[in-house]
Amino acid sequence: DVKVTQSSRYLVKRTGEKVFLECVQDMDHENMFWYRQDPGLGLRLIYFSYDVKMKEKGDIPEGYSVSREKKERFSLILESASTNQTSMYLCGTRQNYGYTFGSGTRLTVV
Amino acid sequence: TQLLEQSPQFLSIQEGENLTVYCNSSSVFSSLQWYRQEPGEGPVLLVTVVTGGEVKKLKRLTFQFGDARKDSSLHITAAQPGDTGLYLCAGDSGGSNYKLTFGKGTLLTVNP
């Protein structure tokens, strides 16, 4: 089974900072994604990638960018963090039978 | 836009009780997945149902996919405190669309 690792479990950043969230998978899966999860709103797709250097916007891409230079790594970038980006961020990979998520990064922007 | 409605949103029961969680949509899905998420962790896939009318069992958990592939249910028999968590359903529309449509979840608390 694939293992997905998110580099940080908890992060606290200041408004205006550039923030990098890292996600690494240990298999050769092509599809990777980033969601954010907020109470009452559920999981919302930010970006997904279907191969190296290939990306597609999800439902809420504003204020975010992504980078996929190697197949195993998919990075989410908050160009200028804002308080409304305080959230739980989930990344993972997709297989035919479903998604495998990382443990999540709880980001607080102050 | 495809939507998945989950009900109930919150459920608090005593150990040993049975419960059912529902996931409904007006859209047809090629498959439907159920996840459980514990506090501070990512969701973990429990099951994927693919065929209309399909029933899958995972110990005390029974999953059913509606005949028309628009709805699904999760039934837990004799709930235990270890079943506590957020249960999410997610629909896959298939094809080249890589996105899953997630319901907002059912937060289950099983009290000892």
PDB file of C-alpha atoms in Angstrom:
ATOM      1  CA  ASP A   1       0.000   0.000   0.000  1.00  0.00           C
ATOM      2  CA  VAL A   2       1.112   3.518  -0.725  1.00  0.00           C
ATOM      3  CA  LYS A   3       2.287   5.696   2.141  1.00  0.00           C
ATOM      4  CA  VAL A   4       1.714   9.440   1.972  1.00  0.00           C
ATOM      5  CA  THR A   5       3.742  11.708   4.213  1.00  0.00           C
ATOM      6  CA  GLN A   6       3.018  15.355   4.906  1.00  0.00           C
ATOM      7  CA  SER A   7       6.053  17.180   6.200  1.00  0.00           C
ATOM      8  CA  SER A   8       4.389  19.005   9.103  1.00  0.00           C
ATOM      9  CA  ARG A   9       1.496  18.082  11.381  1.00  0.00           C
ATOM     10  CA  TYR A  10       1.127  21.603  12.796  1.00  0.00           C
ATOM     11  CA  LEU A  11       2.258  24.962  11.440  1.00  0.00           C
ATOM     12  CA  VAL A  12       1.794  28.495  12.688  1.00  0.00           C
ATOM     13  CA  LYS A  13       2.592  31.268  10.207  1.00  0.00           C
ATOM     14  CA  ARG A  14       2.167  35.015  10.122  1.00  0.00           C
ATOM     15  CA  THR A  15      -0.050  36.894   7.714  1.00  0.00           C
ATOM     16  CA  GLY A  16       1.804  37.684   4.502  1.00  0.00           C
ATOM     17  CA  GLU A  17       4.352  34.892   4.811  1.00  0.00           C
ATOM     18  CA  LYS A  18       4.980  32.509   1.932  1.00  0.00           C
ATOM     19  CA  VAL A  19       4.149  29.005   3.113  1.00  0.00           C
ATOM     20  CA  PHE A  20       5.208  25.678   1.641  1.00  0.00           C
ATOM     21  CA  LEU A  21       3.361  22.469   2.437  1.00  0.00           C
ATOM     22  CA  GLU A  22       5.091  19.312   1.290  1.00  0.00           C
ATOM     23  CA  CYS A  23       3.600  15.946   0.411  1.00  0.00           C
ATOM     24  CA  VAL A  24       5.527  12.823  -0.547  1.00  0.00           C
ATOM     25  CA  GLN A  25       4.311   9.410  -1.696  1.00  0.00           C
ATOM     26  CA  ASP A  26       6.431   6.263  -1.688  1.00  0.00           C
ATOM     27  CA  MET A  27       5.036   4.701  -4.865  1.00  0.00           C
ATOM     28  CA  ASP A  28       4.842   5.751  -8.482  1.00  0.00           C
ATOM     29  CA  HIS A  29       1.287   7.082  -8.531  1.00  0.00           C
ATOM     30  CA  GLU A  30       0.544   9.662 -11.165  1.00  0.00           C
ATOM     31  CA  ASN A  31      -2.407  11.371  -9.497  1.00  0.00           C
ATOM     32  CA  MET A  32      -1.911  13.544  -6.435  1.00  0.00           C
ATOM     33  CA  PHE A  33      -4.107  16.205  -4.903  1.00  0.00           C
ATOM     34  CA  TRP A  34      -4.503  18.831  -2.194  1.00  0.00           C
ATOM     35  CA  TYR A  35      -7.712  19.449  -0.248  1.00  0.00           C
ATOM     36  CA  ARG A  36      -8.544  21.741   2.608  1.00  0.00           C
ATOM     37  CA  GLN A  37     -11.019  20.719   5.268  1.00  0.00           C
ATOM     38  CA  ASP A  38     -13.072  23.171   7.294  1.00  0.00           C
ATOM     39  CA  PRO A  39     -15.937  22.580   9.743  1.00  0.00           C
ATOM     40  CA  GLY A  40     -19.284  22.816   8.022  1.00  0.00           C
ATOM     41  CA  LEU A  41     -17.698  23.030   4.579  1.00  0.00           C
ATOM     42  CA  GLY A  42     -16.213  19.555   4.254  1.00  0.00           C
ATOM     43  CA  LEU A  43     -13.321  18.764   1.939  1.00  0.00           C
ATOM     44  CA  ARG A  44     -12.702  21.193  -0.895  1.00  0.00           C
ATOM     45  CA  LEU A  45     -10.278  20.472  -3.707  1.00  0.00           C
ATOM     46  CA  ILE A  46      -7.541  23.055  -4.184  1.00  0.00           C
ATOM     47  CA  TYR A  47      -5.404  21.495  -6.919  1.00  0.00           C
ATOM     48  CA  PHE A  48      -4.657  18.125  -8.368  1.00  0.00           C
ATOM     49  CA  SER A  49      -1.857  16.818 -10.526  1.00  0.00           C
ATOM     50  CA  TYR A  50      -2.020  13.918 -12.958  1.00  0.00           C
ATOM     51  CA  ASP A  51       1.675  13.736 -13.753  1.00  0.00           C
ATOM     52  CA  VAL A  52       4.979  15.542 -13.294  1.00  0.00           C
ATOM     53  CA  LYS A  53       4.600  19.237 -14.106  1.00  0.00           C
ATOM     54  CA  MET A  54       0.917  18.661 -14.897  1.00  0.00           C
ATOM     55  CA  LYS A  55      -1.643  20.355 -12.689  1.00  0.00           C
ATOM     56  CA  GLU A  56      -5.225  21.381 -12.766  1.00  0.00           C
ATOM     57  CA  LYS A  57      -7.171  23.815 -10.634  1.00  0.00           C
ATOM     58  CA  GLY A  58      -9.733  22.438  -8.259  1.00  0.00           C
ATOM     59  CA  ASP A  59     -12.697  24.235  -6.776  1.00  0.00           C
ATOM     60  CA  ILE A  60     -10.842  26.815  -4.643  1.00  0.00           C
ATOM     61  CA  PRO A  61      -7.398  27.548  -6.164  1.00  0.00           C
ATOM     62  CA  GLU A  62      -7.326  31.262  -5.357  1.00  0.00           C
ATOM     63  CA  GLY A  63      -4.387  32.205  -3.162  1.00  0.00           C
ATOM     64  CA  TYR A  64      -2.618  28.891  -3.777  1.00  0.00           C
ATOM     65  CA  SER A  65      -0.157  27.474  -6.259  1.00  0.00           C
ATOM     66  CA  VAL A  66       1.416  24.030  -6.608  1.00  0.00           C
ATOM     67  CA  SER A  67       4.612  22.444  -7.802  1.00  0.00           C
ATOM     68  CA  ARG A  68       5.282  18.929  -9.008  1.00  0.00           C
ATOM     69  CA  GLU A  69       8.827  18.546 -10.232  1.00  0.00           C
ATOM     70  CA  LYS A  70       9.128  14.862  -9.312  1.00  0.00           C
ATOM     71  CA  LYS A  71       6.448  12.215  -9.384  1.00  0.00           C
ATOM     72  CA  GLU A  72       6.690  11.458  -5.675  1.00  0.00           C
ATOM     73  CA  ARG A  73       6.415  15.028  -4.412  1.00  0.00           C
ATOM     74  CA  PHE A  74       3.544  17.501  -4.652  1.00  0.00           C
ATOM     75  CA  SER A  75       3.924  20.866  -2.942  1.00  0.00           C
ATOM     76  CA  LEU A  76       1.250  23.393  -2.052  1.00  0.00           C
ATOM     77  CA  ILE A  77       2.321  27.027  -1.845  1.00  0.00           C
ATOM     78  CA  LEU A  78       0.481  29.831  -0.135  1.00  0.00           C
ATOM     79  CA  GLU A  79       1.910  32.882  -1.853  1.00  0.00           C
ATOM     80  CA  SER A  80       0.920  35.334   0.896  1.00  0.00           C
ATOM     81  CA  ALA A  81      -0.766  33.626   3.813  1.00  0.00           C
ATOM     82  CA  SER A  82      -3.982  35.109   5.121  1.00  0.00           C
ATOM     83  CA  THR A  83      -6.046  34.300   8.187  1.00  0.00           C
ATOM     84  CA  ASN A  84      -8.805  32.785   6.044  1.00  0.00           C
ATOM     85  CA  GLN A  85      -6.324  30.132   4.976  1.00  0.00           C
ATOM     86  CA  THR A  86      -6.239  28.739   8.494  1.00  0.00           C
ATOM     87  CA  SER A  87      -7.373  25.179   7.918  1.00  0.00           C
ATOM     88  CA  MET A  88      -6.546  21.477   7.838  1.00  0.00           C
ATOM     89  CA  TYR A  89      -4.716  20.644   4.618  1.00  0.00           C
ATOM     90  CA  LEU A  90      -4.845  17.116   3.254  1.00  0.00           C
ATOM     91  CA  CYS A  91      -2.827  15.702   0.408  1.00  0.00           C
ATOM     92  CA  GLY A  92      -2.746  12.255  -1.086  1.00  0.00           C
ATOM     93  CA  THR A  93      -2.761  10.005  -4.083  1.00  0.00           C
ATOM     94  CA  ARG A  94      -5.488   8.392  -6.106  1.00  0.00           C
ATOM     95  CA  GLN A  95      -5.632   4.756  -7.095  1.00  0.00           C
ATOM     96  CA  ASN A  96      -8.379   2.949  -8.965  1.00  0.00           C
ATOM     97  CA  TYR A  97     -10.032   1.854  -5.730  1.00  0.00           C
ATOM     98  CA  GLY A  98      -9.842   5.144  -3.849  1.00  0.00           C
ATOM     99  CA  TYR A  99      -7.725   7.819  -2.269  1.00  0.00           C
ATOM    100  CA  THR A 100      -4.874   7.490   0.200  1.00  0.00           C
ATOM    101  CA  PHE A 101      -4.504  10.563   2.359  1.00  0.00           C
ATOM    102  CA  GLY A 102      -1.635  11.838   4.436  1.00  0.00           C
ATOM    103  CA  SER A 103      -2.140  12.649   8.105  1.00  0.00           C
ATOM    104  CA  GLY A 104      -2.838  16.287   7.356  1.00  0.00           C
ATOM    105  CA  THR A 105      -1.237  19.613   8.215  1.00  0.00           C
ATOM    106  CA  ARG A 106      -3.092  21.881  10.611  1.00  0.00           C
ATOM    107  CA  LEU A 107      -2.111  25.394   9.505  1.00  0.00           C
ATOM    108  CA  THR A 108      -2.849  28.432  11.621  1.00  0.00           C
ATOM    109  CA  VAL A 109      -2.236  31.883  10.151  1.00  0.00           C
ATOM    110  CA  VAL A 110      -2.022  34.646  12.738  1.00  0.00           C
TER     111      VAL A 110
ATOM    112  CA  THR B   1     -22.176  20.607  -9.810  1.00  0.00           C
ATOM    113  CA  GLN B   2     -22.507  17.209  -8.188  1.00  0.00           C
ATOM    114  CA  LEU B   3     -23.524  17.156  -4.552  1.00  0.00           C
ATOM    115  CA  LEU B   4     -23.568  14.421  -1.957  1.00  0.00           C
ATOM    116  CA  GLU B   5     -25.815  14.946   1.021  1.00  0.00           C
ATOM    117  CA  GLN B   6     -24.954  13.038   4.162  1.00  0.00           C
ATOM    118  CA  SER B   7     -27.293  12.501   7.066  1.00  0.00           C
ATOM    119  CA  PRO B   8     -27.325  12.795   9.929  1.00  0.00           C
ATOM    120  CA  GLN B   9     -24.626  15.406  10.406  1.00  0.00           C
ATOM    121  CA  PHE B  10     -24.079  14.408  14.046  1.00  0.00           C
ATOM    122  CA  LEU B  11     -24.868  11.158  15.834  1.00  0.00           C
ATOM    123  CA  SER B  12     -24.231  10.343  19.488  1.00  0.00           C
ATOM    124  CA  ILE B  13     -25.153   6.869  20.671  1.00  0.00           C
ATOM    125  CA  GLN B  14     -24.412   4.376  23.402  1.00  0.00           C
ATOM    126  CA  GLU B  15     -22.117   1.417  22.993  1.00  0.00           C
ATOM    127  CA  GLY B  16     -23.997  -1.578  21.616  1.00  0.00           C
ATOM    128  CA  GLU B  17     -26.559   0.393  19.602  1.00  0.00           C
ATOM    129  CA  ASN B  18     -26.999   0.099  15.851  1.00  0.00           C
ATOM    130  CA  LEU B  19     -26.909   3.051  13.469  1.00  0.00           C
ATOM    131  CA  THR B  20     -27.225   3.935   9.806  1.00  0.00           C
ATOM    132  CA  VAL B  21     -25.640   6.807   7.923  1.00  0.00           C
ATOM    133  CA  TYR B  22     -26.992   7.917   4.573  1.00  0.00           C
ATOM    134  CA  CYS B  23     -25.388   9.455   1.524  1.00  0.00           C
ATOM    135  CA  ASN B  24     -27.687  10.773  -1.221  1.00  0.00           C
ATOM    136  CA  SER B  25     -27.294  12.505  -4.536  1.00  0.00           C
ATOM    137  CA  SER B  26     -29.270  13.344  -7.636  1.00  0.00           C
ATOM    138  CA  SER B  27     -26.236  12.362  -9.717  1.00  0.00           C
ATOM    139  CA  VAL B  28     -25.120   8.925 -10.823  1.00  0.00           C
ATOM    140  CA  PHE B  29     -21.674   7.811  -9.722  1.00  0.00           C
ATOM    141  CA  SER B  30     -19.519   5.072 -11.195  1.00  0.00           C
ATOM    142  CA  SER B  31     -18.431   4.167  -7.674  1.00  0.00           C
ATOM    143  CA  LEU B  32     -18.851   5.389  -4.152  1.00  0.00           C
ATOM    144  CA  GLN B  33     -16.324   5.295  -1.365  1.00  0.00           C
ATOM    145  CA  TRP B  34     -16.604   5.501   2.408  1.00  0.00           C
ATOM    146  CA  TYR B  35     -13.848   6.925   4.612  1.00  0.00           C
ATOM    147  CA  ARG B  36     -13.389   7.242   8.356  1.00  0.00           C
ATOM    148  CA  GLN B  37     -11.389  10.103   9.815  1.00  0.00           C
ATOM    149  CA  GLU B  38     -10.172  10.294  13.393  1.00  0.00           C
ATOM    150  CA  PRO B  39      -9.376  13.648  15.029  1.00  0.00           C
ATOM    151  CA  GLY B  40      -6.119  15.123  13.770  1.00  0.00           C
ATOM    152  CA  GLU B  41      -5.670  12.480  11.085  1.00  0.00           C
ATOM    153  CA  GLY B  42      -6.408  12.105   7.394  1.00  0.00           C
ATOM    154  CA  PRO B  43      -9.379  10.071   6.145  1.00  0.00           C
ATOM    155  CA  VAL B  44      -8.825   6.349   5.732  1.00  0.00           C
ATOM    156  CA  LEU B  45     -10.615   4.410   3.009  1.00  0.00           C
ATOM    157  CA  LEU B  46     -13.022   1.794   4.363  1.00  0.00           C
ATOM    158  CA  VAL B  47     -14.664   0.473   1.215  1.00  0.00           C
ATOM    159  CA  THR B  48     -15.454   1.156  -2.426  1.00  0.00           C
ATOM    160  CA  VAL B  49     -18.761   0.027  -3.920  1.00  0.00           C
ATOM    161  CA  VAL B  50     -19.067  -0.136  -7.676  1.00  0.00           C
ATOM    162  CA  THR B  51     -22.153  -2.069  -8.760  1.00  0.00           C
ATOM    163  CA  GLY B  52     -25.703  -0.845  -8.252  1.00  0.00           C
ATOM    164  CA  GLY B  53     -27.306  -2.845  -5.439  1.00  0.00           C
ATOM    165  CA  GLU B  54     -23.932  -4.019  -4.158  1.00  0.00           C
ATOM    166  CA  VAL B  55     -23.582  -4.857  -0.478  1.00  0.00           C
ATOM    167  CA  LYS B  56     -20.196  -5.130   1.218  1.00  0.00           C
ATOM    168  CA  LYS B  57     -19.469  -6.120   4.777  1.00  0.00           C
ATOM    169  CA  LEU B  58     -16.472  -5.178   6.854  1.00  0.00           C
ATOM    170  CA  LYS B  59     -16.849  -6.863  10.247  1.00  0.00           C
ATOM    171  CA  ARG B  60     -19.714  -4.946  11.929  1.00  0.00           C
ATOM    172  CA  LEU B  61     -19.989  -2.420   9.084  1.00  0.00           C
ATOM    173  CA  THR B  62     -22.332  -3.001   6.134  1.00  0.00           C
ATOM    174  CA  PHE B  63     -22.185  -0.770   3.067  1.00  0.00           C
ATOM    175  CA  GLN B  64     -24.827  -0.646   0.369  1.00  0.00           C
ATOM    176  CA  PHE B  65     -24.838   1.068  -3.007  1.00  0.00           C
ATOM    177  CA  GLY B  66     -28.260   2.024  -4.341  1.00  0.00           C
ATOM    178  CA  ASP B  67     -29.611   0.286  -7.426  1.00  0.00           C
ATOM    179  CA  ALA B  68     -29.463   3.533  -9.409  1.00  0.00           C
ATOM    180  CA  ARG B  69     -25.936   4.320  -8.114  1.00  0.00           C
ATOM    181  CA  LYS B  70     -27.094   7.645  -6.672  1.00  0.00           C
ATOM    182  CA  ASP B  71     -27.094   6.803  -2.984  1.00  0.00           C
ATOM    183  CA  SER B  72     -25.404   4.672  -0.380  1.00  0.00           C
ATOM    184  CA  SER B  73     -25.721   3.719   3.250  1.00  0.00           C
ATOM    185  CA  LEU B  74     -23.424   2.610   6.026  1.00  0.00           C
ATOM    186  CA  HIS B  75     -24.868   0.490   8.805  1.00  0.00           C
ATOM    187  CA  ILE B  76     -22.932  -0.261  11.977  1.00  0.00           C
ATOM    188  CA  THR B  77     -24.086  -3.071  14.224  1.00  0.00           C
ATOM    189  CA  ALA B  78     -23.346  -3.016  17.952  1.00  0.00           C
ATOM    190  CA  ALA B  79     -21.294   0.168  17.822  1.00  0.00           C
ATOM    191  CA  GLN B  80     -18.166   0.411  19.939  1.00  0.00           C
ATOM    192  CA  PRO B  81     -16.249   3.460  21.210  1.00  0.00           C
ATOM    193  CA  GLY B  82     -13.538   2.646  18.665  1.00  0.00           C
ATOM    194  CA  ASP B  83     -16.056   3.407  15.894  1.00  0.00           C
ATOM    195  CA  THR B  84     -16.044   7.069  16.936  1.00  0.00           C
ATOM    196  CA  GLY B  85     -14.984   9.350  14.107  1.00  0.00           C
ATOM    197  CA  LEU B  86     -16.047  11.342  11.079  1.00  0.00           C
ATOM    198  CA  TYR B  87     -17.535   9.181   8.333  1.00  0.00           C
ATOM    199  CA  LEU B  88     -17.274  10.594   4.822  1.00  0.00           C
ATOM    200  CA  CYS B  89     -18.827   9.344   1.621  1.00  0.00           C
ATOM    201  CA  ALA B  90     -17.288  10.270  -1.722  1.00  0.00           C
ATOM    202  CA  GLY B  91     -18.595   9.753  -5.224  1.00  0.00           C
ATOM    203  CA  ASP B  92     -16.501   9.090  -8.294  1.00  0.00           C
ATOM    204  CA  SER B  93     -18.072  10.217 -11.555  1.00  0.00           C
ATOM    205  CA  GLY B  94     -15.536   8.204 -13.531  1.00  0.00           C
ATOM    206  CA  GLY B  95     -13.946   8.995 -16.864  1.00  0.00           C
ATOM    207  CA  SER B  96     -11.068  11.446 -17.084  1.00  0.00           C
ATOM    208  CA  ASN B  97     -12.423  13.513 -14.200  1.00  0.00           C
ATOM    209  CA  TYR B  98     -10.023  12.758 -11.376  1.00  0.00           C
ATOM    210  CA  LYS B  99     -12.062  14.492  -8.717  1.00  0.00           C
ATOM    211  CA  LEU B 100     -14.109  12.867  -6.013  1.00  0.00           C
ATOM    212  CA  THR B 101     -17.215  14.588  -4.724  1.00  0.00           C
ATOM    213  CA  PHE B 102     -17.236  14.423  -0.923  1.00  0.00           C
ATOM    214  CA  GLY B 103     -20.153  14.645   1.436  1.00  0.00           C
ATOM    215  CA  LYS B 104     -19.699  16.876   4.477  1.00  0.00           C
ATOM    216  CA  GLY B 105     -19.530  13.923   6.796  1.00  0.00           C
ATOM    217  CA  THR B 106     -21.293  12.359   9.762  1.00  0.00           C
ATOM    218  CA  LEU B 107     -19.604  12.851  13.117  1.00  0.00           C
ATOM    219  CA  LEU B 108     -20.262   9.728  15.159  1.00  0.00           C
ATOM    220  CA  THR B 109     -19.651   9.532  18.887  1.00  0.00           C
ATOM    221  CA  VAL B 110     -20.078   6.192  20.619  1.00  0.00           C
ATOM    222  CA  ASN B 111     -20.248   6.556  24.364  1.00  0.00           C
ATOM    223  CA  PRO B 112     -19.086   3.721  26.627  1.00  0.00           C
TER     224      PRO B 112
END
